[in-house]
Amino acid sequence: MALSQDMDVLLLKLPWQILHIGDCRFFAKVSFTDSSYCFLLSDLSSVWCEEAAADVIQERSKELNKRLTAPISSFLSHLSHFIRPLLDSIEKTPHSLSCSRAPDRLLLHVKSRLSGLPFYWDFHCREADIRTVCRHFLQPLISMSKALDAQCQELCTLLRRKDEEIQDYQEGGAVLSRDRLRTETFDDNAFYKTFISKILNKVQRFYERWRSCEPLWMGTDKADDNAARFLQQKSAKSTLLLNPILCLKTY
């Protein structure tokens, strides 16, 4: 499924947030307007999305809520107030939100009350197309990697210049007054080897922790949220570097 251009741009301005549904965890982006909504979800194995306009919402509301008659904006406002507090919440998602997987889609089931009457809603999230995956995952990661690499290069250059400055002081007769402040000359090759080794271990641990939560249709175990929250925070902060049109909240 592909997103419309306007909704795609709107979602690019939003950070990924964690959504717990039962024992399953997703990265989520969600947007509600007065006449439409869009849901983008990923469990790092698949990416699903649904963009629904007024006609789809009207038809589905008639199917699921035959006793309720209200403007579409009321349904969307209710769904927005129901979903948004669950994003990044450390509390376990209530039983009023559940999910299941059909052969070609991910279904999110909402059970609540509106104007004193039962209100039901199903989000029909289909697998996202390659363009959507690239724009919301691959392109931000590549841009972030390039930006961080450029920053690292600048810091390495600064450290080498500092070493040259210290050497000049020493050759001029300067003596360090506190020996505990003495540092080794910066070796960028040794630094990179140590850094890459540490990073690879952290990435591997994160992936193992995330994958310890089995796919939602197989049942899951309780997993540590720290690794997932680490990725979400880094993503939200570093995405500020990715594109001039992005304006994301940070944590």
PDB file of C-alpha atoms in Angstrom:
ATOM      1  CA  MET A   1       0.000   0.000   0.000  1.00  0.00           C
ATOM      2  CA  ALA A   2       1.297   3.474  -0.906  1.00  0.00           C
ATOM      3  CA  LEU A   3       0.607   6.700   0.985  1.00  0.00           C
ATOM      4  CA  SER A   4      -0.656   9.867  -0.647  1.00  0.00           C
ATOM      5  CA  GLN A   5       1.963  12.552  -1.112  1.00  0.00           C
ATOM      6  CA  ASP A   6       0.413  14.934   1.440  1.00  0.00           C
ATOM      7  CA  MET A   7       0.102  12.245   4.111  1.00  0.00           C
ATOM      8  CA  ASP A   8       3.607  10.953   3.394  1.00  0.00           C
ATOM      9  CA  VAL A   9       5.061  14.425   3.979  1.00  0.00           C
ATOM     10  CA  LEU A  10       2.978  14.827   7.138  1.00  0.00           C
ATOM     11  CA  LEU A  11       4.184  11.519   8.605  1.00  0.00           C
ATOM     12  CA  LEU A  12       7.806  12.354   7.806  1.00  0.00           C
ATOM     13  CA  LYS A  13       7.504  15.225  10.281  1.00  0.00           C
ATOM     14  CA  LEU A  14       6.514  12.829  13.084  1.00  0.00           C
ATOM     15  CA  PRO A  15       8.872  10.776  15.254  1.00  0.00           C
ATOM     16  CA  TRP A  16       8.531   7.034  15.627  1.00  0.00           C
ATOM     17  CA  GLN A  17       6.797   6.189  18.900  1.00  0.00           C
ATOM     18  CA  ILE A  18       6.413   2.874  20.674  1.00  0.00           C
ATOM     19  CA  LEU A  19       2.991   1.288  20.826  1.00  0.00           C
ATOM     20  CA  HIS A  20       2.376  -1.751  23.019  1.00  0.00           C
ATOM     21  CA  ILE A  21      -0.529  -3.978  22.050  1.00  0.00           C
ATOM     22  CA  GLY A  22      -0.737  -6.833  24.516  1.00  0.00           C
ATOM     23  CA  ASP A  23       2.763  -8.333  24.646  1.00  0.00           C
ATOM     24  CA  CYS A  24       3.654  -7.034  21.181  1.00  0.00           C
ATOM     25  CA  ARG A  25       5.622  -3.881  20.462  1.00  0.00           C
ATOM     26  CA  PHE A  26       5.498  -1.689  17.407  1.00  0.00           C
ATOM     27  CA  PHE A  27       7.078   1.488  16.186  1.00  0.00           C
ATOM     28  CA  ALA A  28       4.176   3.719  15.171  1.00  0.00           C
ATOM     29  CA  LYS A  29       3.344   6.962  13.426  1.00  0.00           C
ATOM     30  CA  VAL A  30      -0.247   8.135  13.448  1.00  0.00           C
ATOM     31  CA  SER A  31      -2.028  11.200  12.145  1.00  0.00           C
ATOM     32  CA  PHE A  32      -5.689  12.206  12.509  1.00  0.00           C
ATOM     33  CA  THR A  33      -7.472  15.065  10.737  1.00  0.00           C
ATOM     34  CA  ASP A  34     -11.145  16.057  10.721  1.00  0.00           C
ATOM     35  CA  SER A  35     -11.850  13.831   7.719  1.00  0.00           C
ATOM     36  CA  SER A  36      -9.075  11.208   7.501  1.00  0.00           C
ATOM     37  CA  TYR A  37      -6.381   9.310   9.348  1.00  0.00           C
ATOM     38  CA  CYS A  38      -3.172   7.451   8.623  1.00  0.00           C
ATOM     39  CA  PHE A  39      -1.458   4.689  10.612  1.00  0.00           C
ATOM     40  CA  LEU A  40       2.089   3.488   9.969  1.00  0.00           C
ATOM     41  CA  LEU A  41       3.370   0.519  12.013  1.00  0.00           C
ATOM     42  CA  SER A  42       6.453  -1.675  12.096  1.00  0.00           C
ATOM     43  CA  ASP A  43       7.724  -4.529  14.243  1.00  0.00           C
ATOM     44  CA  LEU A  44      11.145  -4.320  12.490  1.00  0.00           C
ATOM     45  CA  SER A  45      10.189  -7.367  10.432  1.00  0.00           C
ATOM     46  CA  SER A  46       7.339  -5.855   8.422  1.00  0.00           C
ATOM     47  CA  VAL A  47       5.843  -2.427   7.831  1.00  0.00           C
ATOM     48  CA  TRP A  48       2.077  -1.858   7.604  1.00  0.00           C
ATOM     49  CA  CYS A  49       0.023   1.224   6.912  1.00  0.00           C
ATOM     50  CA  GLU A  50      -3.529   2.412   6.390  1.00  0.00           C
ATOM     51  CA  GLU A  51      -4.699   5.729   5.035  1.00  0.00           C
ATOM     52  CA  ALA A  52      -8.462   6.169   5.242  1.00  0.00           C
ATOM     53  CA  ALA A  53     -10.477   9.020   3.756  1.00  0.00           C
ATOM     54  CA  ALA A  54     -13.979  10.176   4.641  1.00  0.00           C
ATOM     55  CA  ASP A  55     -15.835   7.712   2.407  1.00  0.00           C
ATOM     56  CA  VAL A  56     -13.984   4.691   3.818  1.00  0.00           C
ATOM     57  CA  ILE A  57     -14.496   5.885   7.391  1.00  0.00           C
ATOM     58  CA  GLN A  58     -18.203   6.489   6.792  1.00  0.00           C
ATOM     59  CA  GLU A  59     -18.758   3.029   5.324  1.00  0.00           C
ATOM     60  CA  ARG A  60     -16.781   1.233   8.032  1.00  0.00           C
ATOM     61  CA  SER A  61     -18.527   3.124  10.832  1.00  0.00           C
ATOM     62  CA  LYS A  62     -21.897   2.006   9.466  1.00  0.00           C
ATOM     63  CA  GLU A  63     -20.724  -1.603   9.401  1.00  0.00           C
ATOM     64  CA  LEU A  64     -19.266  -1.624  12.917  1.00  0.00           C
ATOM     65  CA  ASN A  65     -21.520   0.837  14.753  1.00  0.00           C
ATOM     66  CA  LYS A  66     -25.072   0.497  13.467  1.00  0.00           C
ATOM     67  CA  ARG A  67     -26.556   2.193  16.538  1.00  0.00           C
ATOM     68  CA  LEU A  68     -24.286   5.234  16.337  1.00  0.00           C
ATOM     69  CA  THR A  69     -24.925   8.225  14.115  1.00  0.00           C
ATOM     70  CA  ALA A  70     -22.397  11.015  14.326  1.00  0.00           C
ATOM     71  CA  PRO A  71     -20.222  13.201  12.073  1.00  0.00           C
ATOM     72  CA  ILE A  72     -16.997  11.623  10.831  1.00  0.00           C
ATOM     73  CA  SER A  73     -15.052  14.269  12.733  1.00  0.00           C
ATOM     74  CA  SER A  74     -16.547  12.939  16.002  1.00  0.00           C
ATOM     75  CA  PHE A  75     -15.412   9.383  15.240  1.00  0.00           C
ATOM     76  CA  LEU A  76     -11.916  10.584  14.348  1.00  0.00           C
ATOM     77  CA  SER A  77     -11.654  12.802  17.409  1.00  0.00           C
ATOM     78  CA  HIS A  78     -12.662   9.860  19.597  1.00  0.00           C
ATOM     79  CA  LEU A  79     -10.108   7.551  17.937  1.00  0.00           C
ATOM     80  CA  SER A  80      -7.401  10.181  18.273  1.00  0.00           C
ATOM     81  CA  HIS A  81      -8.078  10.626  22.001  1.00  0.00           C
ATOM     82  CA  PHE A  82      -8.075   6.845  22.379  1.00  0.00           C
ATOM     83  CA  ILE A  83      -4.814   6.114  20.490  1.00  0.00           C
ATOM     84  CA  ARG A  84      -2.534   9.048  21.318  1.00  0.00           C
ATOM     85  CA  PRO A  85      -2.234   8.431  25.089  1.00  0.00           C
ATOM     86  CA  LEU A  86      -1.081   4.876  24.303  1.00  0.00           C
ATOM     87  CA  LEU A  87       1.931   6.060  22.283  1.00  0.00           C
ATOM     88  CA  ASP A  88       5.129   5.880  24.372  1.00  0.00           C
ATOM     89  CA  SER A  89       3.058   4.901  27.378  1.00  0.00           C
ATOM     90  CA  ILE A  90       4.860   2.755  29.935  1.00  0.00           C
ATOM     91  CA  GLU A  91       1.512   1.348  31.028  1.00  0.00           C
ATOM     92  CA  LYS A  92       0.294  -1.885  29.496  1.00  0.00           C
ATOM     93  CA  THR A  93      -2.203  -1.326  26.701  1.00  0.00           C
ATOM     94  CA  PRO A  94      -5.781  -1.940  27.879  1.00  0.00           C
ATOM     95  CA  HIS A  95      -7.714  -4.912  26.536  1.00  0.00           C
ATOM     96  CA  SER A  96      -9.829  -2.460  24.547  1.00  0.00           C
ATOM     97  CA  LEU A  97      -7.030  -2.449  21.941  1.00  0.00           C
ATOM     98  CA  SER A  98      -5.953  -5.718  20.372  1.00  0.00           C
ATOM     99  CA  CYS A  99      -4.424  -6.913  17.118  1.00  0.00           C
ATOM    100  CA  SER A 100      -4.490  -9.874  14.798  1.00  0.00           C
ATOM    101  CA  ARG A 101      -2.872 -10.783  11.519  1.00  0.00           C
ATOM    102  CA  ALA A 102      -4.763 -11.695   8.372  1.00  0.00           C
ATOM    103  CA  PRO A 103      -3.019 -13.117   5.276  1.00  0.00           C
ATOM    104  CA  ASP A 104      -2.506  -9.694   3.710  1.00  0.00           C
ATOM    105  CA  ARG A 105      -2.943  -7.227   6.545  1.00  0.00           C
ATOM    106  CA  LEU A 106      -2.534  -6.347  10.219  1.00  0.00           C
ATOM    107  CA  LEU A 107      -5.805  -5.619  12.016  1.00  0.00           C
ATOM    108  CA  LEU A 108      -6.042  -3.386  15.091  1.00  0.00           C
ATOM    109  CA  HIS A 109      -9.309  -3.754  17.009  1.00  0.00           C
ATOM    110  CA  VAL A 110     -10.667  -0.922  19.175  1.00  0.00           C
ATOM    111  CA  LYS A 111     -13.468  -1.402  21.705  1.00  0.00           C
ATOM    112  CA  SER A 112     -14.640   1.668  23.623  1.00  0.00           C
ATOM    113  CA  ARG A 113     -17.709   3.799  24.307  1.00  0.00           C
ATOM    114  CA  LEU A 114     -18.873   6.941  22.543  1.00  0.00           C
ATOM    115  CA  SER A 115     -21.828   8.995  23.840  1.00  0.00           C
ATOM    116  CA  GLY A 116     -22.642   6.149  26.226  1.00  0.00           C
ATOM    117  CA  LEU A 117     -22.886   3.544  23.466  1.00  0.00           C
ATOM    118  CA  PRO A 118     -20.398   0.809  22.518  1.00  0.00           C
ATOM    119  CA  PHE A 119     -17.997   1.955  19.821  1.00  0.00           C
ATOM    120  CA  TYR A 120     -15.944  -0.418  17.693  1.00  0.00           C
ATOM    121  CA  TRP A 121     -13.271   0.256  15.138  1.00  0.00           C
ATOM    122  CA  ASP A 122     -10.866  -1.812  13.050  1.00  0.00           C
ATOM    123  CA  PHE A 123      -7.720  -0.394  11.483  1.00  0.00           C
ATOM    124  CA  HIS A 124      -6.954  -2.396   8.315  1.00  0.00           C
ATOM    125  CA  CYS A 125      -3.203  -1.949   7.884  1.00  0.00           C
ATOM    126  CA  ARG A 126      -1.773  -3.450   4.711  1.00  0.00           C
ATOM    127  CA  GLU A 127       1.895  -4.067   3.989  1.00  0.00           C
ATOM    128  CA  ALA A 128       3.572  -0.817   2.981  1.00  0.00           C
ATOM    129  CA  ASP A 129       5.170  -0.468  -0.433  1.00  0.00           C
ATOM    130  CA  ILE A 130       8.940  -0.253  -0.918  1.00  0.00           C
ATOM    131  CA  ARG A 131       8.873   3.514  -1.423  1.00  0.00           C
ATOM    132  CA  THR A 132       7.220   4.072   1.973  1.00  0.00           C
ATOM    133  CA  VAL A 133       9.698   1.763   3.718  1.00  0.00           C
ATOM    134  CA  CYS A 134      12.625   3.549   2.090  1.00  0.00           C
ATOM    135  CA  ARG A 135      11.364   7.055   2.897  1.00  0.00           C
ATOM    136  CA  HIS A 136      10.543   6.323   6.533  1.00  0.00           C
ATOM    137  CA  PHE A 137      13.326   3.856   7.403  1.00  0.00           C
ATOM    138  CA  LEU A 138      16.208   3.522   4.945  1.00  0.00           C
ATOM    139  CA  GLN A 139      16.621   7.129   3.831  1.00  0.00           C
ATOM    140  CA  PRO A 140      16.566   8.533   7.400  1.00  0.00           C
ATOM    141  CA  LEU A 141      19.071   5.891   8.542  1.00  0.00           C
ATOM    142  CA  ILE A 142      21.427   6.553   5.624  1.00  0.00           C
ATOM    143  CA  SER A 143      21.188  10.324   6.120  1.00  0.00           C
ATOM    144  CA  MET A 144      21.757   9.934   9.846  1.00  0.00           C
ATOM    145  CA  SER A 145      24.785   7.716   9.205  1.00  0.00           C
ATOM    146  CA  LYS A 146      26.315  10.273   6.820  1.00  0.00           C
ATOM    147  CA  ALA A 147      25.694  13.142   9.227  1.00  0.00           C
ATOM    148  CA  LEU A 148      27.221  11.273  12.166  1.00  0.00           C
ATOM    149  CA  ASP A 149      30.211  10.207  10.073  1.00  0.00           C
ATOM    150  CA  ALA A 150      30.859  13.834   9.062  1.00  0.00           C
ATOM    151  CA  GLN A 151      30.596  14.892  12.698  1.00  0.00           C
ATOM    152  CA  CYS A 152      33.014  12.141  13.725  1.00  0.00           C
ATOM    153  CA  GLN A 153      35.529  13.244  11.095  1.00  0.00           C
ATOM    154  CA  GLU A 154      35.390  16.824  12.374  1.00  0.00           C
ATOM    155  CA  LEU A 155      35.924  15.682  15.964  1.00  0.00           C
ATOM    156  CA  CYS A 156      38.898  13.519  14.956  1.00  0.00           C
ATOM    157  CA  THR A 157      40.442  16.475  13.134  1.00  0.00           C
ATOM    158  CA  LEU A 158      39.919  18.639  16.211  1.00  0.00           C
ATOM    159  CA  LEU A 159      41.595  16.034  18.463  1.00  0.00           C
ATOM    160  CA  ARG A 160      44.618  15.796  16.165  1.00  0.00           C
ATOM    161  CA  ARG A 161      44.962  19.582  16.228  1.00  0.00           C
ATOM    162  CA  LYS A 162      44.725  19.559  20.017  1.00  0.00           C
ATOM    163  CA  ASP A 163      47.517  16.973  20.170  1.00  0.00           C
ATOM    164  CA  GLU A 164      49.668  19.201  17.952  1.00  0.00           C
ATOM    165  CA  GLU A 165      48.885  22.158  20.195  1.00  0.00           C
ATOM    166  CA  ILE A 166      49.864  20.211  23.326  1.00  0.00           C
ATOM    167  CA  GLN A 167      53.077  19.025  21.656  1.00  0.00           C
ATOM    168  CA  ASP A 168      53.965  22.629  20.805  1.00  0.00           C
ATOM    169  CA  TYR A 169      53.445  23.645  24.444  1.00  0.00           C
ATOM    170  CA  GLN A 170      55.656  20.770  25.617  1.00  0.00           C
ATOM    171  CA  GLU A 171      58.423  21.676  23.183  1.00  0.00           C
ATOM    172  CA  GLY A 172      58.242  25.225  24.541  1.00  0.00           C
ATOM    173  CA  GLY A 173      58.919  23.926  28.058  1.00  0.00           C
ATOM    174  CA  ALA A 174      55.395  23.735  29.389  1.00  0.00           C
ATOM    175  CA  VAL A 175      54.840  21.125  32.138  1.00  0.00           C
ATOM    176  CA  LEU A 176      51.528  19.576  33.138  1.00  0.00           C
ATOM    177  CA  SER A 177      50.722  20.624  36.708  1.00  0.00           C
ATOM    178  CA  ARG A 178      48.329  17.709  37.371  1.00  0.00           C
ATOM    179  CA  ASP A 179      49.508  14.354  36.095  1.00  0.00           C
ATOM    180  CA  ARG A 180      46.002  12.870  36.241  1.00  0.00           C
ATOM    181  CA  LEU A 181      45.065  15.094  33.300  1.00  0.00           C
ATOM    182  CA  ARG A 182      47.675  13.517  31.021  1.00  0.00           C
ATOM    183  CA  THR A 183      46.233  11.792  27.931  1.00  0.00           C
ATOM    184  CA  GLU A 184      47.626   9.579  25.221  1.00  0.00           C
ATOM    185  CA  THR A 185      48.105  10.926  21.712  1.00  0.00           C
ATOM    186  CA  PHE A 186      44.911  10.327  19.749  1.00  0.00           C
ATOM    187  CA  ASP A 187      45.134   7.377  17.346  1.00  0.00           C
ATOM    188  CA  ASP A 188      42.123   7.482  15.044  1.00  0.00           C
ATOM    189  CA  ASN A 189      42.690   3.942  13.680  1.00  0.00           C
ATOM    190  CA  ALA A 190      42.737   2.402  17.158  1.00  0.00           C
ATOM    191  CA  PHE A 191      39.741   4.508  18.142  1.00  0.00           C
ATOM    192  CA  TYR A 192      37.685   3.317  15.159  1.00  0.00           C
ATOM    193  CA  LYS A 193      38.506  -0.337  15.803  1.00  0.00           C
ATOM    194  CA  THR A 194      37.433  -0.089  19.456  1.00  0.00           C
ATOM    195  CA  PHE A 195      34.371   2.000  18.633  1.00  0.00           C
ATOM    196  CA  ILE A 196      33.108  -0.297  15.879  1.00  0.00           C
ATOM    197  CA  SER A 197      33.572  -3.336  18.091  1.00  0.00           C
ATOM    198  CA  LYS A 198      31.488  -1.770  20.873  1.00  0.00           C
ATOM    199  CA  ILE A 199      28.777  -0.536  18.506  1.00  0.00           C
ATOM    200  CA  LEU A 200      28.387  -3.888  16.791  1.00  0.00           C
ATOM    201  CA  ASN A 201      27.946  -5.591  20.153  1.00  0.00           C
ATOM    202  CA  LYS A 202      25.292  -3.054  21.181  1.00  0.00           C
ATOM    203  CA  VAL A 203      23.410  -3.442  17.897  1.00  0.00           C
ATOM    204  CA  GLN A 204      23.481  -7.218  18.220  1.00  0.00           C
ATOM    205  CA  ARG A 205      22.189  -7.069  21.805  1.00  0.00           C
ATOM    206  CA  PHE A 206      19.418  -4.676  20.781  1.00  0.00           C
ATOM    207  CA  TYR A 207      18.303  -6.901  17.917  1.00  0.00           C
ATOM    208  CA  GLU A 208      18.331  -9.995  20.117  1.00  0.00           C
ATOM    209  CA  ARG A 209      16.263  -8.232  22.778  1.00  0.00           C
ATOM    210  CA  TRP A 210      13.775  -6.952  20.233  1.00  0.00           C
ATOM    211  CA  ARG A 211      13.469 -10.303  18.500  1.00  0.00           C
ATOM    212  CA  SER A 212      12.943 -12.029  21.848  1.00  0.00           C
ATOM    213  CA  CYS A 213       9.415 -10.701  21.420  1.00  0.00           C
ATOM    214  CA  GLU A 214       8.075 -13.233  18.909  1.00  0.00           C
ATOM    215  CA  PRO A 215       5.735 -12.163  16.091  1.00  0.00           C
ATOM    216  CA  LEU A 216       2.258 -11.316  17.336  1.00  0.00           C
ATOM    217  CA  TRP A 217       0.599 -14.306  15.658  1.00  0.00           C
ATOM    218  CA  MET A 218       2.932 -16.749  17.473  1.00  0.00           C
ATOM    219  CA  GLY A 219       2.653 -15.447  21.038  1.00  0.00           C
ATOM    220  CA  THR A 220       5.305 -13.403  22.881  1.00  0.00           C
ATOM    221  CA  ASP A 221       7.357 -13.228  26.027  1.00  0.00           C
ATOM    222  CA  LYS A 222       7.969 -10.151  28.151  1.00  0.00           C
ATOM    223  CA  ALA A 223      10.971  -8.221  26.821  1.00  0.00           C
ATOM    224  CA  ASP A 224      13.136  -5.371  28.006  1.00  0.00           C
ATOM    225  CA  ASP A 225      11.960  -2.043  26.558  1.00  0.00           C
ATOM    226  CA  ASN A 226      15.277  -0.235  27.046  1.00  0.00           C
ATOM    227  CA  ALA A 227      16.762  -1.221  23.704  1.00  0.00           C
ATOM    228  CA  ALA A 228      13.639  -0.282  21.776  1.00  0.00           C
ATOM    229  CA  ARG A 229      13.333   3.024  23.599  1.00  0.00           C
ATOM    230  CA  PHE A 230      17.032   3.706  22.902  1.00  0.00           C
ATOM    231  CA  LEU A 231      16.429   3.312  19.149  1.00  0.00           C
ATOM    232  CA  GLN A 232      13.289   5.421  19.268  1.00  0.00           C
ATOM    233  CA  GLN A 233      15.025   8.272  21.137  1.00  0.00           C
ATOM    234  CA  LYS A 234      18.027   8.221  18.830  1.00  0.00           C
ATOM    235  CA  SER A 235      15.766   8.166  15.790  1.00  0.00           C
ATOM    236  CA  ALA A 236      13.675  11.093  16.978  1.00  0.00           C
ATOM    237  CA  LYS A 237      16.706  13.212  17.832  1.00  0.00           C
ATOM    238  CA  SER A 238      18.907  12.418  14.881  1.00  0.00           C
ATOM    239  CA  THR A 239      16.118  12.829  12.324  1.00  0.00           C
ATOM    240  CA  LEU A 240      16.467  16.570  12.850  1.00  0.00           C
ATOM    241  CA  LEU A 241      19.554  16.255  10.637  1.00  0.00           C
ATOM    242  CA  LEU A 242      17.852  14.425   7.814  1.00  0.00           C
ATOM    243  CA  ASN A 243      15.762  16.889   5.859  1.00  0.00           C
ATOM    244  CA  PRO A 244      14.926  20.603   6.096  1.00  0.00           C
ATOM    245  CA  ILE A 245      11.187  19.832   6.091  1.00  0.00           C
ATOM    246  CA  LEU A 246      11.413  17.674   9.207  1.00  0.00           C
ATOM    247  CA  CYS A 247      10.579  19.183  12.546  1.00  0.00           C
ATOM    248  CA  LEU A 248      10.390  16.430  15.140  1.00  0.00           C
ATOM    249  CA  LYS A 249       9.872  16.519  18.857  1.00  0.00           C
ATOM    250  CA  THR A 250      12.785  15.104  20.805  1.00  0.00           C
ATOM    251  CA  TYR A 251      13.018  13.248  24.078  1.00  0.00           C
TER     252      TYR A 251
END
